[in-house]
Amino acid sequence: MKKSLNILFAASEAVPFAKTGGLADVSGVLPKALRALGHNVIVVMPRYYSIDKSKLDLVPGPLGVPMGPMGELWAAIYTTTLPGSDVPVYFIDYEAFFGRSGFYADENGFSYGDNDNRFVFLSKAAFQLAKKIDFRPDIIHANDWHTASMPLLRNTRFQYDEHFADSATVLTIHNMQHQGFFFKGIIDVMEVGWEHFNPMELESMDGVNMLKGGVAHADAVTTVSKKYAHEIQTAEFGFGLQDHMWAHRGKLFGILNGVDYNEWSPAVDPLIPAHFDIDDMAGKQVCKNALRKHFGLPEWEVPLIGFVGRFAEQKGIELIAGAIEGMLHMDAQFVFLGTGEKWAEGFFSDVAARYPDKFAIHVGYDNGLAHLIEAGSDLFLMPSLFEPCGLNQIYSLRYGTLPIVRATGGLDDTIENYDPVHDTGNGFKFQWATHDALYHTVRWAVDVWHHEKEAFAAMQKRAMQARYSWEEAAKGYETVYYWILANREITQYR
Ligand code: ADP
Ligand code: GLC
């Protein structure tokens, strides 16, 4: 019989408490899926200012967190469970670090100058918390650069702490672009020893690279699609760490994210005006009309193309900006939802002002509107330059909203190109990150909507049938956990 594992899952954000992107979706659901497989999971995250502590339970007694030259800092701990489960979430409450309006940056988008201290603090606090509540982790599962110091901390500061004697570490990379690059003085705060400041571990260009150190020390590294696991070993996608990833490829795995179909399904979604499913699509037209009404777009007999996401280079917004004039001459309408780079917010708002019948935008973060766009659009635009997994294209599939994507990372793993000869595919896909490639692919999709109605409907059916379950993903992580435990004698640094 398989051993039930104690898993400490640490992340900087998790739904429904704090979210800026897909990491939160994963952290809020994967722990529940692991729990459903029979494991004991706890989640540790910061108690940001926006998380109402009056709705949480206070864990008695303060938590001491040693921070090198800063001394020992004392945090409070709050707890609750992930909705619909008995998975405990522990919030590290420390006003000076987390009592701010933003999670990582101020309102003007400038990263906080002490993000190194803030997230080393979170990582160390997770260890101290495990001791305080007597939770002995078999697996410490860290996510992205914010908690990437945990594998190194396990192998150094907590190496001889018998509480963690049996703890192995996993680091999941959700995005290679953000590595946590800081002034090297943080080593003293981490209290890991300067012998780890070398190019094989923490050092990059005379600074500390948190993700690099995490990759070196984790017993296994995972990323969120198989394709991305290969891509990050190349110069185009490695953001400077490609050789490091290649060196550690023997412990690198790609596990595709799942979808919470209780939240993202047109059959049950409480945030859309009408439900629909494969055998009764009438509600989709109701959603399309509601979406147009929301944005004041006229009801023409044209496809509606949606975009939801961060206005960041990663998401291909420059590609879209370069191709948009041509796209606006097609028989189609566009609805955009997003925030991020200021130039893009201004640029696309200007497009909306110039083409009020064809292009509409909401600059901001709006979960309800994100659901309505998924439900009411015919096509979903996601031409990312890189995409570790991408959740929106998978949500789109379930709503019969066919994705138009670039063949990268999780987009390539989940979207199969339309093939009119064999009548297969669930979307439209292009290879090269050029304006032309995007323009022609959007044009192709718009033409299929207008002139190959049956093929379009058949593709919608195929798209809606596909399931990317968290159970499947959790089994992937479980396999990695058991793989580590079986191989731990021969893993590095032990
Ligand atoms: P990433 O994590 O790189 O931003 P993902 O596709 O993995 O990309 O996840 C993005 C998540 O954030 C999705 O759940 C998406 O619906 C949500 N999202 C992004 N931007 C917005 C926005 N402006 N309003 C509402 N939801 C958004
Ligand atoms: C990151 C990636 C995105 C992925 C998400 C969750 O934010 O950019 O592709 O879906 O993490 O893993």
XYZ file of C-alpha atoms in Angstrom, residues 283-475:
193
model
C -26.832 29.733 -23.515
C -23.577 30.623 -25.252
C -25.408 33.078 -27.521
C -27.048 34.630 -24.443
C -23.581 35.087 -22.932
C -22.282 36.559 -26.199
C -25.098 39.112 -26.267
C -24.525 39.963 -22.605
C -20.820 40.439 -23.247
C -21.469 42.769 -26.185
C -24.007 44.669 -24.139
C -21.520 45.026 -21.294
C -19.056 46.653 -23.666
C -21.627 48.508 -25.819
C -20.665 46.649 -29.001
C -23.299 46.313 -31.754
C -24.791 42.877 -32.410
C -23.329 41.997 -35.763
C -23.105 38.563 -37.347
C -19.364 38.298 -36.636
C -17.171 36.290 -34.270
C -16.218 37.823 -30.946
C -12.543 37.385 -30.061
C -11.589 37.646 -26.373
C -8.353 38.353 -24.517
C -7.870 38.057 -20.746
C -4.470 38.407 -19.184
C -1.613 40.418 -17.880
C -0.455 43.091 -20.323
C 3.086 41.791 -20.289
C 5.588 40.987 -23.005
C 5.166 37.289 -22.128
C 1.548 37.371 -23.296
C 2.437 38.571 -26.806
C 0.856 42.012 -26.377
C 3.482 43.537 -28.673
C 2.562 41.023 -31.354
C -1.082 41.930 -30.972
C -0.315 45.654 -31.028
C 1.591 45.205 -34.275
C -1.143 43.177 -35.960
C -4.235 44.885 -34.578
C -4.842 47.383 -37.398
C -5.042 44.523 -39.872
C -7.183 42.457 -37.534
C -9.640 45.326 -37.188
C -10.341 45.155 -40.902
C -11.609 41.613 -40.522
C -15.266 40.795 -39.989
C -14.824 40.328 -36.255
C -15.082 42.129 -32.911
C -12.639 42.126 -30.003
C -13.000 42.360 -26.215
C -9.911 42.777 -24.046
C -9.506 42.542 -20.269
C -6.181 43.133 -18.596
C -3.749 45.336 -16.739
C -0.032 45.698 -16.753
C 2.373 47.655 -18.888
C 1.197 51.230 -19.101
C 1.982 51.658 -22.799
C -0.299 48.704 -23.578
C -3.128 50.000 -21.413
C -2.917 53.311 -23.285
C -2.409 51.785 -26.719
C -5.379 49.416 -26.559
C -7.616 52.053 -24.942
C -6.793 54.274 -27.893
C -7.711 51.470 -30.320
C -11.043 51.122 -28.516
C -11.684 54.854 -28.889
C -10.945 54.721 -32.608
C -12.961 51.559 -33.352
C -15.880 51.693 -30.893
C -17.945 49.167 -32.877
C -15.207 46.620 -33.193
C -12.880 46.797 -30.219
C -13.651 47.193 -26.519
C -11.428 47.048 -23.479
C -11.631 47.027 -19.709
C -8.357 47.985 -18.090
C -8.430 46.355 -14.675
C -8.756 43.092 -12.836
C -12.264 41.636 -12.877
C -12.896 37.946 -12.242
C -16.595 38.094 -13.175
C -15.779 39.716 -16.486
C -13.052 37.138 -17.127
C -15.730 34.432 -16.815
C -18.110 36.321 -19.114
C -15.400 36.734 -21.751
C -14.606 33.006 -21.619
C -18.290 32.176 -22.003
C -19.382 34.825 -24.503
C -16.465 34.842 -26.957
C -16.156 32.583 -30.003
C -12.381 32.708 -30.121
C -9.743 33.374 -27.458
C -6.501 35.165 -28.280
C -3.340 33.977 -26.491
C -0.284 34.534 -28.689
C 2.256 34.269 -25.831
C 5.974 34.515 -26.534
C 6.382 31.903 -23.817
C 3.762 30.211 -21.671
C 4.813 27.744 -18.952
C 1.288 26.282 -18.851
C -1.377 28.915 -19.352
C -4.778 28.431 -17.820
C -6.972 30.711 -19.878
C -6.684 28.637 -23.037
C -7.718 25.547 -21.055
C -10.667 27.413 -19.514
C -11.583 28.558 -23.039
C -11.753 24.978 -24.287
C -14.358 24.096 -21.694
C -16.507 27.076 -22.770
C -16.270 26.142 -26.465
C -14.243 29.292 -27.100
C -11.561 28.199 -29.549
C -8.052 29.385 -28.641
C -5.734 31.107 -31.111
C -2.265 30.436 -29.712
C 1.416 30.355 -30.426
C 2.968 26.882 -30.302
C 4.898 27.302 -27.067
C 4.908 25.672 -23.613
C 1.536 24.627 -22.280
C -0.223 26.257 -25.229
C 1.451 23.778 -27.549
C 0.703 20.861 -25.206
C -3.020 21.626 -24.911
C -4.055 23.079 -28.283
C -4.200 20.924 -31.382
C -4.296 22.824 -34.643
C -7.414 22.687 -36.817
C -6.979 20.165 -39.611
C -9.805 20.512 -42.147
C -8.781 17.349 -43.999
C -9.070 15.015 -41.047
C -11.567 17.184 -39.202
C -9.446 17.297 -36.050
C -8.150 20.016 -33.737
C -9.463 22.274 -31.008
C -7.964 25.637 -31.935
C -5.646 27.612 -34.194
C -1.914 27.621 -33.717
C 1.140 29.330 -35.235
C 4.886 28.900 -34.745
C 6.749 32.119 -35.304
C 6.333 35.125 -33.061
C 5.700 37.560 -35.907
C 2.898 40.016 -36.622
C 2.243 38.281 -39.918
C 1.880 34.830 -38.381
C -0.571 36.156 -35.806
C -2.522 38.178 -38.387
C -2.914 35.249 -40.777
C -3.904 32.820 -38.033
C -6.589 35.167 -36.695
C -7.777 35.630 -40.259
C -7.939 31.887 -40.763
C -9.958 31.444 -37.564
C -12.359 34.243 -38.522
C -12.823 32.680 -41.983
C -13.581 29.276 -40.486
C -16.181 30.886 -38.196
C -17.858 32.592 -41.189
C -17.586 29.901 -43.836
C -17.118 26.493 -42.186
C -19.807 26.644 -39.542
C -20.072 22.881 -39.143
C -16.357 22.389 -38.761
C -16.283 25.217 -36.189
C -19.100 23.625 -34.210
C -17.402 20.222 -34.342
C -14.220 21.779 -33.003
C -16.161 23.414 -30.175
C -17.541 20.008 -29.255
C -14.098 18.451 -29.160
C -12.781 21.355 -27.123
C -15.584 21.101 -24.574
C -15.152 17.356 -24.177
C -11.501 17.590 -23.144
C -10.738 17.461 -19.424
C -7.559 18.594 -17.693
C -8.255 17.361 -14.211
C -6.352 18.279 -11.087
C -6.576 14.643 -10.072
C -4.387 13.752 -13.046
C -1.921 16.534 -12.225
C -1.828 15.556 -8.538
C -1.002 11.977 -9.534
